[in-house]
mmCIF file of C-alpha atoms in Angstrom:
data_model
loop_
_atom_site.group_PDB
_atom_site.id
_atom_site.type_symbol
_atom_site.label_atom_id
_atom_site.label_comp_id
_atom_site.label_asym_id
_atom_site.label_seq_id
_atom_site.Cartn_x
_atom_site.Cartn_y
_atom_site.Cartn_z
ATOM 1 C CA PRO J 1 260.999 144.451 71.430
ATOM 2 C CA LYS J 2 260.804 140.769 72.389
ATOM 3 C CA GLY J 3 258.156 140.059 69.740
ATOM 4 C CA VAL J 4 255.200 138.730 71.756
ATOM 5 C CA VAL J 5 253.112 136.251 69.763
ATOM 6 C CA ILE J 6 249.418 136.966 70.280
ATOM 7 C CA THR J 7 247.267 134.299 68.625
ATOM 8 C CA ARG J 8 243.687 134.570 67.437
ATOM 9 C CA GLU J 9 242.698 132.518 70.492
ATOM 10 C CA CYS J 10 244.371 135.117 72.741
ATOM 11 C CA LEU J 11 242.592 137.976 70.996
ATOM 12 C CA GLU J 12 239.199 136.266 71.045
ATOM 13 C CA SER J 13 239.623 135.504 74.744
ATOM 14 C CA PHE J 14 240.164 139.210 75.437
ATOM 15 C CA VAL J 15 237.413 140.555 73.142
ATOM 16 C CA ASP J 16 234.840 137.975 74.292
ATOM 17 C CA TRP J 17 235.457 139.153 77.850
ATOM 18 C CA ILE J 18 235.728 142.914 77.427
ATOM 19 C CA LEU J 19 232.657 143.524 75.247
ATOM 20 C CA PRO J 20 230.035 142.135 77.667
ATOM 21 C CA GLU J 21 231.864 143.295 80.784
ATOM 22 C CA GLN J 22 231.992 146.899 79.584
ATOM 23 C CA LYS J 23 228.619 146.640 77.815
ATOM 24 C CA PHE J 24 230.007 147.598 74.413
ATOM 25 C CA LYS J 25 227.120 146.642 72.131
ATOM 26 C CA ASP J 26 226.496 149.016 69.261
ATOM 27 C CA ALA J 27 227.979 151.507 66.827
ATOM 28 C CA SER J 28 227.220 154.546 68.982
ATOM 29 C CA GLU J 29 230.473 154.291 70.949
ATOM 30 C CA VAL J 30 233.470 156.493 70.132
ATOM 31 C CA TYR J 31 236.713 155.002 71.484
ATOM 32 C CA LEU J 32 239.770 157.117 72.238
ATOM 33 C CA ASN J 33 242.952 155.693 70.767
ATOM 34 C CA GLN J 34 245.878 157.210 72.683
ATOM 35 C CA ALA J 35 248.340 154.320 72.461
ATOM 36 C CA PRO J 36 250.363 153.692 69.279
ATOM 37 C CA PHE J 37 249.432 150.479 67.482
ATOM 38 C CA SER J 38 252.785 148.996 68.526
ATOM 39 C CA PHE J 39 251.601 149.166 72.164
ATOM 40 C CA ASP J 40 249.199 146.406 73.225
ATOM 41 C CA LEU J 41 246.853 148.864 74.977
ATOM 42 C CA SER J 42 245.642 149.864 71.488
ATOM 43 C CA VAL J 43 244.125 146.377 71.091
ATOM 44 C CA MET J 44 241.417 147.432 73.555
ATOM 45 C CA ASP J 45 240.112 150.419 71.595
ATOM 46 C CA LEU J 46 240.913 149.098 68.107
ATOM 47 C CA TYR J 47 239.168 145.732 68.383
ATOM 48 C CA SER J 48 236.325 147.003 70.560
ATOM 49 C CA SER J 49 235.435 149.497 67.851
ATOM 50 C CA LEU J 50 235.815 146.879 65.090
ATOM 51 C CA ALA J 51 233.697 144.318 66.939
ATOM 52 C CA THR J 52 230.829 146.721 67.600
ATOM 53 C CA GLY J 53 230.962 148.954 64.530
ATOM 54 C CA GLY J 54 231.934 151.900 66.719
ATOM 55 C CA THR J 55 234.251 154.793 65.881
ATOM 56 C CA LEU J 56 237.968 154.912 66.655
ATOM 57 C CA PHE J 57 239.220 158.413 67.452
ATOM 58 C CA SER J 58 243.015 158.525 67.215
ATOM 59 C CA ILE J 59 245.072 161.399 68.556
ATOM 60 C CA THR J 60 248.413 162.362 67.055
ATOM 61 C CA LYS J 61 251.871 162.755 68.581
ATOM 62 C CA GLU J 62 251.601 166.492 67.910
ATOM 63 C CA GLU J 63 248.343 166.702 69.864
ATOM 64 C CA ILE J 64 249.852 164.773 72.768
ATOM 65 C CA ALA J 65 252.770 167.225 72.831
ATOM 66 C CA GLU J 66 250.532 170.316 72.655
ATOM 67 C CA LEU J 67 247.673 170.308 75.135
ATOM 68 C CA LYS J 68 245.768 173.192 73.527
ATOM 69 C CA ALA J 69 245.602 171.302 70.245
ATOM 70 C CA LEU J 70 244.663 168.121 72.107
ATOM 71 C CA TYR J 71 241.788 169.756 74.000
ATOM 72 C CA LYS J 72 240.435 171.320 70.811
ATOM 73 C CA SER J 73 240.474 167.927 69.142
ATOM 74 C CA LEU J 74 238.892 166.174 72.126
ATOM 75 C CA ALA J 75 236.098 168.741 72.349
ATOM 76 C CA ALA J 76 235.046 167.840 68.809
ATOM 77 C CA SER J 77 235.510 164.094 69.223
ATOM 78 C CA ASN J 78 232.320 162.867 70.983
ATOM 79 C CA VAL J 79 234.526 160.311 72.805
ATOM 80 C CA SER J 80 232.426 158.045 75.008
ATOM 81 C CA VAL J 81 235.068 155.476 75.995
ATOM 82 C CA TRP J 82 238.425 156.822 77.131
ATOM 83 C CA VAL J 83 241.265 154.274 76.838
ATOM 84 C CA SER J 84 244.737 155.381 77.956
ATOM 85 C CA THR J 85 247.524 155.022 80.453
ATOM 86 C CA PRO J 86 247.029 156.790 83.805
ATOM 87 C CA SER J 87 250.002 159.078 83.064
ATOM 88 C CA PHE J 88 248.247 160.480 80.011
ATOM 89 C CA VAL J 89 245.010 161.327 81.791
ATOM 90 C CA ARG J 90 246.965 162.774 84.729
ATOM 91 C CA MET J 91 248.586 165.159 82.272
ATOM 92 C CA CYS J 92 245.157 166.128 80.928
ATOM 93 C CA LEU J 93 243.811 166.716 84.441
ATOM 94 C CA MET J 94 246.429 169.413 85.003
ATOM 95 C CA ASP J 95 244.107 171.751 83.090
ATOM 96 C CA PRO J 96 240.784 172.459 84.880
ATOM 97 C CA SER J 97 239.015 172.691 81.503
ATOM 98 C CA PHE J 98 239.400 168.927 81.127
ATOM 99 C CA ASN J 99 235.988 168.004 82.491
ATOM 100 C CA GLU J 100 232.464 166.948 81.586
ATOM 101 C CA SER J 101 231.937 170.083 79.501
ATOM 102 C CA MET J 102 234.804 169.096 77.193
ATOM 103 C CA LEU J 103 233.688 165.456 76.908
ATOM 104 C CA PRO J 104 229.940 165.434 77.578
ATOM 105 C CA LYS J 105 229.456 161.911 76.187
ATOM 106 C CA ALA J 106 232.279 160.290 78.172
ATOM 107 C CA ARG J 107 230.815 157.363 80.091
ATOM 108 C CA LYS J 108 233.885 155.196 80.761
ATOM 109 C CA PHE J 109 237.539 155.766 81.576
ATOM 110 C CA TRP J 110 239.486 152.528 81.112
ATOM 111 C CA PHE J 111 243.117 152.333 82.233
ATOM 112 C CA CYS J 112 245.930 149.856 81.814
ATOM 113 C CA GLY J 113 249.702 149.841 81.458
ATOM 114 C CA GLU J 114 250.726 151.349 84.790
ATOM 115 C CA THR J 115 249.505 152.211 88.278
ATOM 116 C CA LEU J 116 246.327 154.278 88.638
ATOM 117 C CA ALA J 117 246.789 156.616 91.605
ATOM 118 C CA PRO J 118 243.828 157.229 93.961
ATOM 119 C CA ASP J 119 243.963 161.016 93.472
ATOM 120 C CA VAL J 120 243.687 160.631 89.683
ATOM 121 C CA ALA J 121 240.661 158.346 90.028
ATOM 122 C CA ALA J 122 239.047 160.680 92.570
ATOM 123 C CA ASN J 123 239.629 163.703 90.350
ATOM 124 C CA LEU J 124 238.057 161.937 87.376
ATOM 125 C CA LEU J 125 234.968 160.953 89.356
ATOM 126 C CA LYS J 126 234.625 164.550 90.484
ATOM 127 C CA ARG J 127 235.000 166.072 87.012
ATOM 128 C CA PHE J 128 233.020 163.361 85.232
ATOM 129 C CA PRO J 129 230.319 162.393 87.769
ATOM 130 C CA LYS J 130 228.304 160.371 85.221
ATOM 131 C CA ALA J 131 231.265 158.286 84.046
ATOM 132 C CA GLU J 132 232.717 155.010 85.313
ATOM 133 C CA VAL J 133 236.418 154.602 86.078
ATOM 134 C CA TRP J 134 237.983 151.167 85.511
ATOM 135 C CA ASN J 135 241.394 149.973 86.632
ATOM 136 C CA THR J 136 242.902 146.907 84.954
ATOM 137 C CA TYR J 137 246.073 144.871 84.951
ATOM 138 C CA GLY J 138 247.896 142.638 82.506
ATOM 139 C CA PRO J 139 251.199 142.379 80.643
ATOM 140 C CA THR J 140 251.419 142.204 76.840
ATOM 141 C CA GLU J 141 252.120 138.476 77.185
ATOM 142 C CA ALA J 142 248.590 138.005 78.561
ATOM 143 C CA THR J 143 246.840 140.140 75.895
ATOM 144 C CA VAL J 144 246.244 143.642 77.228
ATOM 145 C CA ALA J 145 244.459 142.969 80.537
ATOM 146 C CA THR J 146 243.493 139.992 82.662
ATOM 147 C CA THR J 147 241.928 141.640 85.714
ATOM 148 C CA SER J 148 239.586 144.590 86.117
ATOM 149 C CA VAL J 149 237.598 146.495 88.712
ATOM 150 C CA GLN J 150 235.364 149.553 88.651
ATOM 151 C CA ILE J 151 236.869 152.210 90.906
ATOM 152 C CA THR J 152 234.269 153.907 93.085
ATOM 153 C CA GLU J 153 234.523 156.516 95.816
ATOM 154 C CA GLU J 154 234.095 153.698 98.337
ATOM 155 C CA ILE J 155 237.067 151.777 96.935
ATOM 156 C CA ILE J 156 239.204 154.940 96.903
ATOM 157 C CA ALA J 157 238.350 155.597 100.547
ATOM 158 C CA LYS J 158 239.164 152.004 101.524
ATOM 159 C CA HIS J 159 242.284 151.230 99.470
ATOM 160 C CA SER J 160 245.551 153.010 98.750
ATOM 161 C CA PRO J 161 247.075 151.868 96.451
ATOM 162 C CA LEU J 162 244.022 150.892 94.417
ATOM 163 C CA PRO J 163 243.253 147.274 93.516
ATOM 164 C CA VAL J 164 243.774 146.178 89.918
ATOM 165 C CA GLY J 165 240.784 143.891 89.910
ATOM 166 C CA ARG J 166 239.443 140.381 89.678
ATOM 167 C CA PRO J 167 240.532 137.793 87.095
ATOM 168 C CA LYS J 168 238.511 137.515 83.920
ATOM 169 C CA PRO J 169 236.594 134.260 83.288
ATOM 170 C CA ASN J 170 238.621 131.309 81.943
ATOM 171 C CA SER J 171 241.865 132.843 83.201
ATOM 172 C CA ARG J 172 243.819 132.158 86.370
ATOM 173 C CA VAL J 173 245.725 134.864 88.160
ATOM 174 C CA GLU J 174 247.670 133.487 91.113
ATOM 175 C CA VAL J 175 250.381 134.757 93.416
ATOM 176 C CA HIS J 176 253.259 132.312 93.852
ATOM 177 C CA ASP J 177 256.274 132.114 96.136
ATOM 178 C CA GLY J 178 259.823 131.452 94.968
ATOM 179 C CA ASN J 179 259.101 127.715 94.830
ATOM 180 C CA GLY J 180 256.134 128.086 92.495
ATOM 181 C CA LYS J 181 253.513 127.506 95.183
ATOM 182 C CA PRO J 182 250.477 129.762 95.779
ATOM 183 C CA VAL J 183 250.851 132.051 98.802
ATOM 184 C CA PRO J 184 248.094 132.783 101.335
ATOM 185 C CA GLY J 185 245.925 135.869 100.880
ATOM 186 C CA GLY J 186 247.674 139.060 101.919
ATOM 187 C CA GLU J 187 251.169 137.725 101.253
ATOM 188 C CA ARG J 188 253.287 139.046 98.401
ATOM 189 C CA GLY J 189 254.681 136.940 95.621
ATOM 190 C CA GLU J 190 255.049 136.784 91.854
ATOM 191 C CA VAL J 191 251.868 137.189 89.806
ATOM 192 C CA ILE J 192 251.300 134.175 87.538
ATOM 193 C CA ILE J 193 248.739 134.284 84.707
ATOM 194 C CA ALA J 194 247.357 131.184 82.989
ATOM 195 C CA GLY J 195 244.657 130.635 80.377
ATOM 196 C CA PRO J 196 243.743 131.072 76.703
ATOM 197 C CA ASN J 197 244.751 134.746 76.764
ATOM 198 C CA VAL J 198 248.410 133.873 77.436
ATOM 199 C CA SER J 199 250.824 134.235 74.510
ATOM 200 C CA THR J 200 252.562 131.238 72.957
ATOM 201 C CA GLY J 201 255.897 132.969 73.526
ATOM 202 C CA TYR J 202 258.403 135.287 71.882
ATOM 203 C CA ILE J 203 258.918 134.997 68.141
ATOM 204 C CA HIS J 204 262.265 133.407 67.210
ATOM 205 C CA ARG J 205 263.356 133.540 70.888
ATOM 206 C CA PRO J 206 263.039 130.016 72.306
ATOM 207 C CA ASP J 207 265.529 130.907 75.044
ATOM 208 C CA LEU J 208 263.380 133.724 76.434
ATOM 209 C CA THR J 209 260.167 131.756 75.864
ATOM 210 C CA SER J 210 261.330 128.789 77.934
ATOM 211 C CA LYS J 211 262.230 131.062 80.850
ATOM 212 C CA ALA J 212 258.992 133.037 80.945
ATOM 213 C CA PHE J 213 256.295 130.575 79.822
ATOM 214 C CA PHE J 214 255.318 127.207 81.248
ATOM 215 C CA GLN J 215 252.407 124.821 81.683
ATOM 216 C CA LEU J 216 250.168 125.119 84.743
ATOM 217 C CA ASP J 217 247.655 122.285 85.072
ATOM 218 C CA GLY J 218 247.499 121.927 81.304
ATOM 219 C CA GLN J 219 247.176 125.654 80.548
ATOM 220 C CA ARG J 220 249.698 128.075 79.083
ATOM 221 C CA ALA J 221 251.087 130.178 81.916
ATOM 222 C CA TYR J 222 253.377 133.167 82.219
ATOM 223 C CA HIS J 223 255.810 134.434 84.842
ATOM 224 C CA THR J 224 254.925 138.151 84.872
ATOM 225 C CA GLY J 225 257.871 139.305 86.970
ATOM 226 C CA ASP J 226 255.375 141.453 88.866
ATOM 227 C CA SER J 227 254.944 141.450 92.627
ATOM 228 C CA GLY J 228 251.380 141.325 93.908
ATOM 229 C CA HIS J 229 249.019 140.133 96.601
ATOM 230 C CA TYR J 230 245.339 139.392 97.114
ATOM 231 C CA GLU J 231 242.976 140.994 99.593
ATOM 232 C CA GLY J 232 239.858 138.871 99.366
ATOM 233 C CA ASP J 233 239.172 138.425 95.651
ATOM 234 C CA LEU J 234 240.923 141.657 94.644
ATOM 235 C CA LEU J 235 244.455 141.634 93.239
ATOM 236 C CA PHE J 236 246.889 144.394 94.150
ATOM 237 C CA PHE J 237 249.954 145.246 92.068
ATOM 238 C CA ASP J 238 253.034 145.799 94.253
ATOM 239 C CA GLY J 239 255.526 146.777 91.560
ATOM 240 C CA ARG J 240 258.001 145.042 89.325
ATOM 241 C CA ILE J 241 260.219 142.455 90.941
ATOM 242 C CA ASP J 242 263.053 143.890 88.863
ATOM 243 C CA PHE J 243 262.242 147.305 90.397
ATOM 244 C CA GLN J 244 263.660 145.864 93.595
ATOM 245 C CA ILE J 245 267.141 147.151 94.261
ATOM 246 C CA LYS J 246 269.825 146.616 96.844
ATOM 247 C CA LEU J 247 270.859 149.883 98.503
ATOM 248 C CA HIS J 248 273.521 149.771 101.209
ATOM 249 C CA GLY J 249 272.493 146.207 102.052
ATOM 250 C CA TYR J 250 268.751 146.859 102.134
ATOM 251 C CA ARG J 251 266.358 145.380 99.581
ATOM 252 C CA ILE J 252 264.045 148.179 98.450
ATOM 253 C CA GLU J 253 260.890 148.173 96.312
ATOM 254 C CA ILE J 254 260.849 151.359 94.231
ATOM 255 C CA GLY J 255 257.063 151.060 93.829
ATOM 256 C CA ASP J 256 256.557 151.255 97.596
ATOM 257 C CA ILE J 257 258.411 154.566 97.791
ATOM 258 C CA GLU J 258 256.499 156.012 94.839
ATOM 259 C CA ALA J 259 253.157 154.959 96.306
ATOM 260 C CA ASN J 260 253.959 156.638 99.623
ATOM 261 C CA LEU J 261 255.195 159.803 97.911
ATOM 262 C CA ASN J 262 252.002 159.964 95.859
ATOM 263 C CA ALA J 263 250.025 159.753 99.088
ATOM 264 C CA LEU J 264 251.605 162.973 100.449
ATOM 265 C CA ALA J 265 249.660 166.235 100.344
ATOM 266 C CA ASN J 266 250.141 168.314 97.189
ATOM 267 C CA VAL J 267 251.997 165.559 95.289
ATOM 268 C CA GLN J 268 250.471 165.003 91.872
ATOM 269 C CA ASP J 269 252.953 162.410 90.655
ATOM 270 C CA ALA J 270 256.216 160.876 91.820
ATOM 271 C CA VAL J 271 258.905 158.760 90.192
ATOM 272 C CA VAL J 272 261.901 157.374 92.083
ATOM 273 C CA ILE J 273 265.103 156.403 90.297
ATOM 274 C CA PRO J 274 268.325 155.023 91.781
ATOM 275 C CA ALA J 275 271.448 157.071 91.053
ATOM 276 C CA MET J 276 274.129 154.637 89.957
ATOM 277 C CA LYS J 277 277.831 154.642 90.835
ATOM 278 C CA ASN J 278 280.273 152.032 89.551
ATOM 279 C CA GLY J 279 277.369 149.856 88.429
ATOM 280 C CA THR J 280 275.504 149.791 91.763
ATOM 281 C CA ALA J 281 272.768 151.913 93.330
ATOM 282 C CA ASP J 282 274.389 154.735 95.299
ATOM 283 C CA HIS J 283 271.322 156.713 96.429
ATOM 284 C CA LEU J 284 267.703 157.424 95.509
ATOM 285 C CA VAL J 285 266.400 160.445 93.610
ATOM 286 C CA ALA J 286 262.726 161.422 93.686
ATOM 287 C CA PHE J 287 261.161 163.363 90.822
ATOM 288 C CA ILE J 288 258.033 165.237 91.891
ATOM 289 C CA ILE J 289 255.183 167.074 90.189
ATOM 290 C CA PHE J 290 253.121 169.203 92.570
ATOM 291 C CA LYS J 291 249.404 169.873 92.340
ATOM 292 C CA GLU J 292 250.115 173.505 93.280
ATOM 293 C CA LYS J 293 253.487 175.233 93.279
ATOM 294 C CA PRO J 294 254.750 175.481 96.915
ATOM 295 C CA SER J 295 255.422 178.931 98.290
ATOM 296 C CA ALA J 296 258.447 177.779 100.300
ATOM 297 C CA SER J 297 261.946 177.345 98.852
ATOM 298 C CA ASP J 298 262.910 174.054 97.203
ATOM 299 C CA PHE J 299 265.202 173.281 100.129
ATOM 300 C CA GLU J 300 262.440 173.778 102.695
ATOM 301 C CA VAL J 301 259.985 171.762 100.608
ATOM 302 C CA MET J 302 262.479 168.912 100.246
ATOM 303 C CA LYS J 303 263.191 168.977 103.978
ATOM 304 C CA GLN J 304 259.480 168.739 104.791
ATOM 305 C CA MET J 305 258.887 165.992 102.244
ATOM 306 C CA LYS J 306 261.706 163.922 103.680
ATOM 307 C CA LYS J 307 260.171 164.334 107.122
ATOM 308 C CA ASP J 308 256.662 163.411 105.936
ATOM 309 C CA LEU J 309 257.881 160.417 103.945
ATOM 310 C CA GLY J 310 260.042 159.299 106.873
ATOM 311 C CA GLU J 311 256.873 158.915 108.918
ATOM 312 C CA ARG J 312 255.582 156.387 106.379
ATOM 313 C CA VAL J 313 258.675 154.364 105.386
ATOM 314 C CA PRO J 314 262.010 153.379 106.963
ATOM 315 C CA GLU J 315 264.814 155.951 106.777
ATOM 316 C CA TYR J 316 266.766 153.947 104.186
ATOM 317 C CA MET J 317 263.807 154.287 101.763
ATOM 318 C CA VAL J 318 263.774 158.098 101.871
ATOM 319 C CA PRO J 319 265.416 159.544 98.725
ATOM 320 C CA ARG J 320 268.521 161.636 99.256
ATOM 321 C CA ARG J 321 267.634 164.095 96.510
ATOM 322 C CA PHE J 322 264.376 165.588 95.241
ATOM 323 C CA ILE J 323 263.969 167.158 91.813
ATOM 324 C CA PHE J 324 260.813 169.199 91.218
ATOM 325 C CA LEU J 325 259.418 169.376 87.679
ATOM 326 C CA PRO J 326 256.336 170.958 86.076
ATOM 327 C CA GLU J 327 255.754 167.736 84.101
ATOM 328 C CA PHE J 328 257.440 164.425 83.302
ATOM 329 C CA PRO J 329 258.731 163.419 79.890
ATOM 330 C CA ILE J 330 256.315 160.867 78.432
ATOM 331 C CA THR J 331 257.123 157.849 76.252
ATOM 332 C CA THR J 332 255.193 157.198 73.038
ATOM 333 C CA ASN J 333 253.179 154.686 75.064
ATOM 334 C CA GLY J 334 252.009 157.435 77.415
ATOM 335 C CA LYS J 335 254.104 156.419 80.419
ATOM 336 C CA ALA J 336 256.598 158.449 82.430
ATOM 337 C CA ASP J 337 259.944 158.177 80.627
ATOM 338 C CA ARG J 338 262.275 156.902 83.357
ATOM 339 C CA ARG J 339 265.279 156.865 81.048
ATOM 340 C CA LYS J 340 264.980 160.575 80.296
ATOM 341 C CA LEU J 341 264.395 161.351 83.966
ATOM 342 C CA ALA J 342 267.552 159.435 84.879
ATOM 343 C CA GLU J 343 269.474 161.665 82.463
ATOM 344 C CA LEU J 344 268.491 164.667 84.617
ATOM 345 C CA ILE J 345 270.415 163.313 87.601
ATOM 346 C CA PRO J 346 273.664 165.317 87.866
#
């Protein structure tokens, strides 16, 4: 909605990086197009197919809404490169038929746009043992993605949450403190991106452009508004800074709670939303999708989940209410629709 200006230089910077890194060379590739063309994730599959002479396989809104139709279409697609948000593939993984038999030519799963959970990556590696799983990070203002890493079983065993990768060549990805200075490794701060992939700003919005974009050692740079940290040369995404809320005097990172909920046994996906009262956060509500339906009552399940979560986070970070759903509403971009979930709070 802000109108991000992506120049030819930005696009070339992305394409010149992604083609050799992912070894996209010839016309044999079939790229899945899940994201609408208004969503920057589509730049990955659209321009990769154009640059190599490959095939772009687009799925419709109707197919996304009806899994049976989607699976039938996928089975006939010969998709070799899967490009989507993690939420979309998590939805597909709910059906055990989504596996190597359905997509025998799948050799890469490439994700961007939101957090890739370890259990999703592990499930993909199990169902598609010949395929690679890649996690990436980057806002629209930095042209799709700026970091990437191949997720292996070793990385899953070592890291939770998963890393989002290493910076691409010719781009700088730094973590800064509130004074604009780089922080030491392991410390959290705001992720700053600089380089030829960074947008020139927002069209007809000089006010927003001047706040978000700046010069860093002669390069265009962008304040992402994301919290992150480095462990060695790997960047970790720690949530949106604007996902930080004040609750009864405590500053809370919503992403931390969601990550710890997703780490609990039998949790397939979790979204936490603050319930508002008189314009301020009154309490937290957790929306949960289970891998398998619990046999106990909702009350007993909620009680146990609060106990298990309380062993991982401070008491003030444990949601007051839990709402269990078979699936989450999904935006057209393939992400969990937080606005619609918030409407479910009584």
